[in-house]
Amino acid sequence: MKIAVLPGDGIGPEIVAQAVKVLHALNINLELQEAPIGGAGYEAAGDPLPAATLKLAQESDAVLLGAVGDWKYDTLPRDQRPERGLLRIRKELNLFANLRPALLYPELASASTLKPEVVAGLDIMIVRELTGDIYFGQPRGITTLENGEREGINTMRYSESEIRRIAHVAFSIAMKRNKKICSVDKANVLETTELWRQVMIEVAKEYPEVELSHMYVDNAAMQLIRAPKQFDVMVTGNIFGDILSDEASMLTGSIGMLPSASLDQHNKGMYEPSHGSAPDIAGKDIANPLATILSAAMMLRYTFNDEVNAVRVEDAVKKALADGYRTADIWTEGTRKVKCSEMGDAVVAAL
Ligand code: NAD
């Protein structure tokens, strides 16, 4: 099993080091190789996705990524900024399906800003399309009109086949869960998502056991706060999924708890925490590494088909929480505040 390890920027190196520690502790045959991406890629090779990093990722079975981005790169030309490296690697590896579970651990029910009875037992899987939509559509750019005024343009675009393949991923996941999908769109206003809805309905015919419902994105944003437990699998496009999955993450108390997987057609995947590089706390050894450790568990499950070790890692995380270990972002009175590296040690000890 060959894994490309791309720590990236900010807290990336700190949290990835903990996940690597946990993978080593499993005592399975893994070949890990590190390479720079994002700001680190720009510093090393003048490119947020250096050619050598892309080559390593292409030759590996899976990619474990920390996070990219730092405010100090905000003035660089857009194609040299760290985030562009991330968009490009997703596109180059054809990682079109982003899986983001939002799962509330009972020990953290009080860390959510919502009432415990609203979120207790929450277990949502958000399936977000990742390589299309307004983030990639052409034309795009900022132009100057004849009257001298500037105009910004982005294009929302989805082809039928792009919608169909993400629909199949979502329906397959629903089959393994509670057989319930909510497809989120804005079909009342946007033609792109009118097509989205039509294709979802067509694909649903191939999965008669799965119950498909539809919801407009504005309502979905509201319902996620009002009654989040009504959702099981949510499937949506790139931009809506970006926003809704961050919203869902806060239901669970901390964005530092949430893993993600981005898969291609053959289950090759890139695994990364749902949060960013948190430059405000970088280098202090206080970040929460659990999202990254849980991303490594998803890697074992989805790319390496190793359910046993995936569950071992997830159980070790639960045990560390049950034993009272908390990083600062999830700390509450009466629990034991630990550093990022100590949380990694606690998970290894639980293993
Ligand atoms: P962010 O997710 O980095 O941080 C938001 C807040 O959450 C911050 O207060 C941060 O301290 C906290 N936080 C995030 N992860 C944490 C963790 N593991 N433990 C404890 N606290 C944590 O989002 P942002 O501040 O909007 O963006 C910062 C940088 O990250 C920007 O350059 C942005 O472009 C980039 N970014 C990268 C990714 C990615 O690599 N996938 C995603 C989002 C943002």
mmCIF file of C-alpha atoms and ligand atoms in Angstrom, residues 11 15 65-71 74 82-83 86 90 246 254-257 272-281 286-292 327-329, ligand 1:
data_model
loop_
_atom_site.group_PDB
_atom_site.id
_atom_site.type_symbol
_atom_site.label_atom_id
_atom_site.label_comp_id
_atom_site.label_asym_id
_atom_site.label_seq_id
_atom_site.Cartn_x
_atom_site.Cartn_y
_atom_site.Cartn_z
ATOM 1 C CA ILE A 11 -1.251 23.026 11.177
ATOM 2 C CA ILE A 15 -1.838 16.898 12.410
ATOM 3 C CA LEU A 65 -3.278 15.428 3.016
ATOM 4 C CA GLY A 66 -3.097 17.943 5.868
ATOM 5 C CA ALA A 67 -4.350 21.323 4.716
ATOM 6 C CA VAL A 68 -3.136 24.178 2.546
ATOM 7 C CA GLY A 69 -3.178 27.947 2.770
ATOM 8 C CA ASP A 70 -1.807 30.854 4.684
ATOM 9 C CA TRP A 71 -2.720 34.513 4.675
ATOM 10 C CA ASP A 74 -3.063 36.030 -0.390
ATOM 11 C CA PRO A 82 -2.017 27.310 -2.174
ATOM 12 C CA GLU A 83 -5.734 26.607 -2.695
ATOM 13 C CA LEU A 86 -5.635 21.616 -3.941
ATOM 14 C CA ARG A 90 -8.451 16.951 -7.116
ATOM 15 C CA ASP A 246 -19.036 23.151 6.853
ATOM 16 C CA SER A 254 -15.692 21.199 16.195
ATOM 17 C CA ILE A 255 -14.489 21.209 12.654
ATOM 18 C CA GLY A 256 -11.370 19.547 14.104
ATOM 19 C CA MET A 257 -13.286 16.245 14.408
ATOM 20 C CA GLU A 272 -7.950 14.990 4.475
ATOM 21 C CA PRO A 273 -9.578 16.730 7.402
ATOM 22 C CA SER A 274 -12.544 18.937 6.517
ATOM 23 C CA HIS A 275 -10.953 21.995 8.036
ATOM 24 C CA GLY A 276 -8.308 24.330 6.672
ATOM 25 C CA SER A 277 -4.741 25.077 7.682
ATOM 26 C CA ALA A 278 -5.742 27.174 10.734
ATOM 27 C CA PRO A 279 -2.808 29.593 10.471
ATOM 28 C CA ASP A 280 -4.012 31.265 13.690
ATOM 29 C CA ILE A 281 -2.930 28.240 15.761
ATOM 30 C CA ILE A 286 -2.598 22.675 19.992
ATOM 31 C CA ALA A 287 -4.597 21.688 16.876
ATOM 32 C CA ASN A 288 -7.009 18.774 16.992
ATOM 33 C CA PRO A 289 -5.517 15.876 14.975
ATOM 34 C CA LEU A 290 -8.603 13.626 15.193
ATOM 35 C CA ALA A 291 -10.113 14.695 11.841
ATOM 36 C CA THR A 292 -6.853 13.689 10.147
ATOM 37 C CA THR A 327 -7.590 19.258 22.527
ATOM 38 C CA ALA A 328 -8.378 22.921 23.226
ATOM 39 C CA ASP A 329 -11.135 23.206 20.580
HETATM 40 P P1 NAD B 1 -9.767 26.959 8.920
HETATM 41 O O1 NAD B 1 -10.567 25.725 8.828
HETATM 42 O O2 NAD B 1 -8.321 26.837 8.681
HETATM 43 O O3 NAD B 1 -9.982 27.601 10.381
HETATM 44 C C1 NAD B 1 -11.232 28.036 10.865
HETATM 45 C C2 NAD B 1 -11.190 28.071 12.403
HETATM 46 O O4 NAD B 1 -11.195 26.735 12.904
HETATM 47 C C3 NAD B 1 -9.917 28.718 12.955
HETATM 48 O O5 NAD B 1 -10.228 29.423 14.123
HETATM 49 C C4 NAD B 1 -9.032 27.535 13.304
HETATM 50 O O6 NAD B 1 -8.136 27.795 14.353
HETATM 51 C C5 NAD B 1 -10.059 26.476 13.686
HETATM 52 N N1 NAD B 1 -9.573 25.117 13.360
HETATM 53 C C6 NAD B 1 -9.479 24.573 12.127
HETATM 54 N N2 NAD B 1 -8.975 23.339 12.209
HETATM 55 C C7 NAD B 1 -8.725 23.086 13.509
HETATM 56 C C8 NAD B 1 -8.194 21.978 14.226
HETATM 57 N N3 NAD B 1 -7.788 20.846 13.619
HETATM 58 N N4 NAD B 1 -8.079 22.076 15.568
HETATM 59 C C9 NAD B 1 -8.473 23.175 16.217
HETATM 60 N N5 NAD B 1 -8.999 24.257 15.594
HETATM 61 C C10 NAD B 1 -9.118 24.215 14.257
HETATM 62 O O7 NAD B 1 -10.424 28.007 7.918
HETATM 63 P P2 NAD B 1 -9.989 29.511 7.551
HETATM 64 O O8 NAD B 1 -9.435 30.198 8.747
HETATM 65 O O9 NAD B 1 -11.135 30.074 6.840
HETATM 66 O O10 NAD B 1 -8.841 29.331 6.503
HETATM 67 C C11 NAD B 1 -7.461 29.325 6.834
HETATM 68 C C12 NAD B 1 -6.656 28.902 5.619
HETATM 69 O O11 NAD B 1 -6.994 27.574 5.286
HETATM 70 C C13 NAD B 1 -6.937 29.740 4.369
HETATM 71 O O12 NAD B 1 -5.740 29.962 3.697
HETATM 72 C C14 NAD B 1 -7.873 28.836 3.562
HETATM 73 O O13 NAD B 1 -7.785 29.078 2.205
HETATM 74 C C15 NAD B 1 -7.347 27.494 3.901
HETATM 75 N N6 NAD B 1 -8.317 26.405 3.755
HETATM 76 C C16 NAD B 1 -7.799 25.229 3.323
HETATM 77 C C17 NAD B 1 -8.626 24.133 3.234
HETATM 78 C C18 NAD B 1 -8.002 22.836 2.814
HETATM 79 O O14 NAD B 1 -6.787 22.714 2.787
HETATM 80 N N7 NAD B 1 -8.786 21.823 2.531
HETATM 81 C C19 NAD B 1 -9.984 24.217 3.570
HETATM 82 C C20 NAD B 1 -10.473 25.441 4.059
HETATM 83 C C21 NAD B 1 -9.615 26.527 4.159
#
